[in-house]
Short mmCIF file of C-alpha atoms in Angstrom, two decimals:
data_model
loop_
_atom_site.label_atom_id
_atom_site.label_comp_id
_atom_site.label_asym_id
_atom_site.label_seq_id
_atom_site.Cartn_x
_atom_site.Cartn_y
_atom_site.Cartn_z
CA ASP A 53 0.00 0.00 0.00
CA HIS A 54 1.56 3.29 -1.08
CA HIS A 55 -0.41 5.18 1.57
CA ASP A 56 1.34 3.30 4.37
CA PRO A 57 2.87 5.87 6.79
CA VAL A 58 6.01 3.74 7.16
CA HIS A 59 6.51 3.74 3.38
CA GLY A 60 6.20 7.53 3.30
CA GLN A 61 8.62 7.87 6.20
CA HIS A 62 11.22 5.71 4.47
CA LEU A 63 10.77 7.70 1.24
CA GLY A 64 11.21 10.97 3.14
CA ILE A 65 14.36 9.73 4.86
CA LEU A 66 15.74 8.55 1.52
CA LEU A 67 15.10 11.95 -0.07
CA VAL A 68 16.71 13.76 2.87
CA GLU A 69 19.76 11.49 2.74
CA LEU A 70 20.04 12.06 -1.02
CA GLY A 71 19.75 15.83 -0.57
CA VAL A 72 22.39 15.88 2.16
CA GLY A 73 24.72 13.72 0.07
CA ILE A 74 24.39 16.01 -2.95
CA THR A 75 24.95 19.10 -0.78
CA VAL A 76 28.06 17.65 0.89
CA THR A 77 29.47 16.53 -2.47
CA THR A 78 28.89 19.99 -3.95
CA VAL A 79 30.55 21.75 -1.00
CA MET A 80 33.53 19.38 -1.00
CA THR A 81 34.00 19.77 -4.77
CA SER A 82 33.75 23.57 -4.56
CA THR A 83 36.23 23.67 -1.68
CA PHE A 84 38.64 21.42 -3.58
CA PHE A 85 38.57 23.64 -6.66
CA ILE A 86 38.96 26.81 -4.57
CA PHE A 87 42.04 25.43 -2.79
CA SER A 88 43.44 24.05 -6.06
CA ALA A 89 43.14 27.45 -7.73
CA ARG A 90 44.66 29.19 -4.69
CA LYS A 91 47.81 27.00 -4.66
CA ARG A 92 49.08 28.41 -7.96
CA PRO A 93 52.47 30.17 -7.63
#
């Protein structure tokens, strides 16, 4: 049943985890490129 509260809760947790993962990856990538550009002589 798609209207099961547990199913909705798991879907919500999955979406939150995915959003956090994307955010962390974006921040880490941006930080890496910023430091890489800054290390030029």
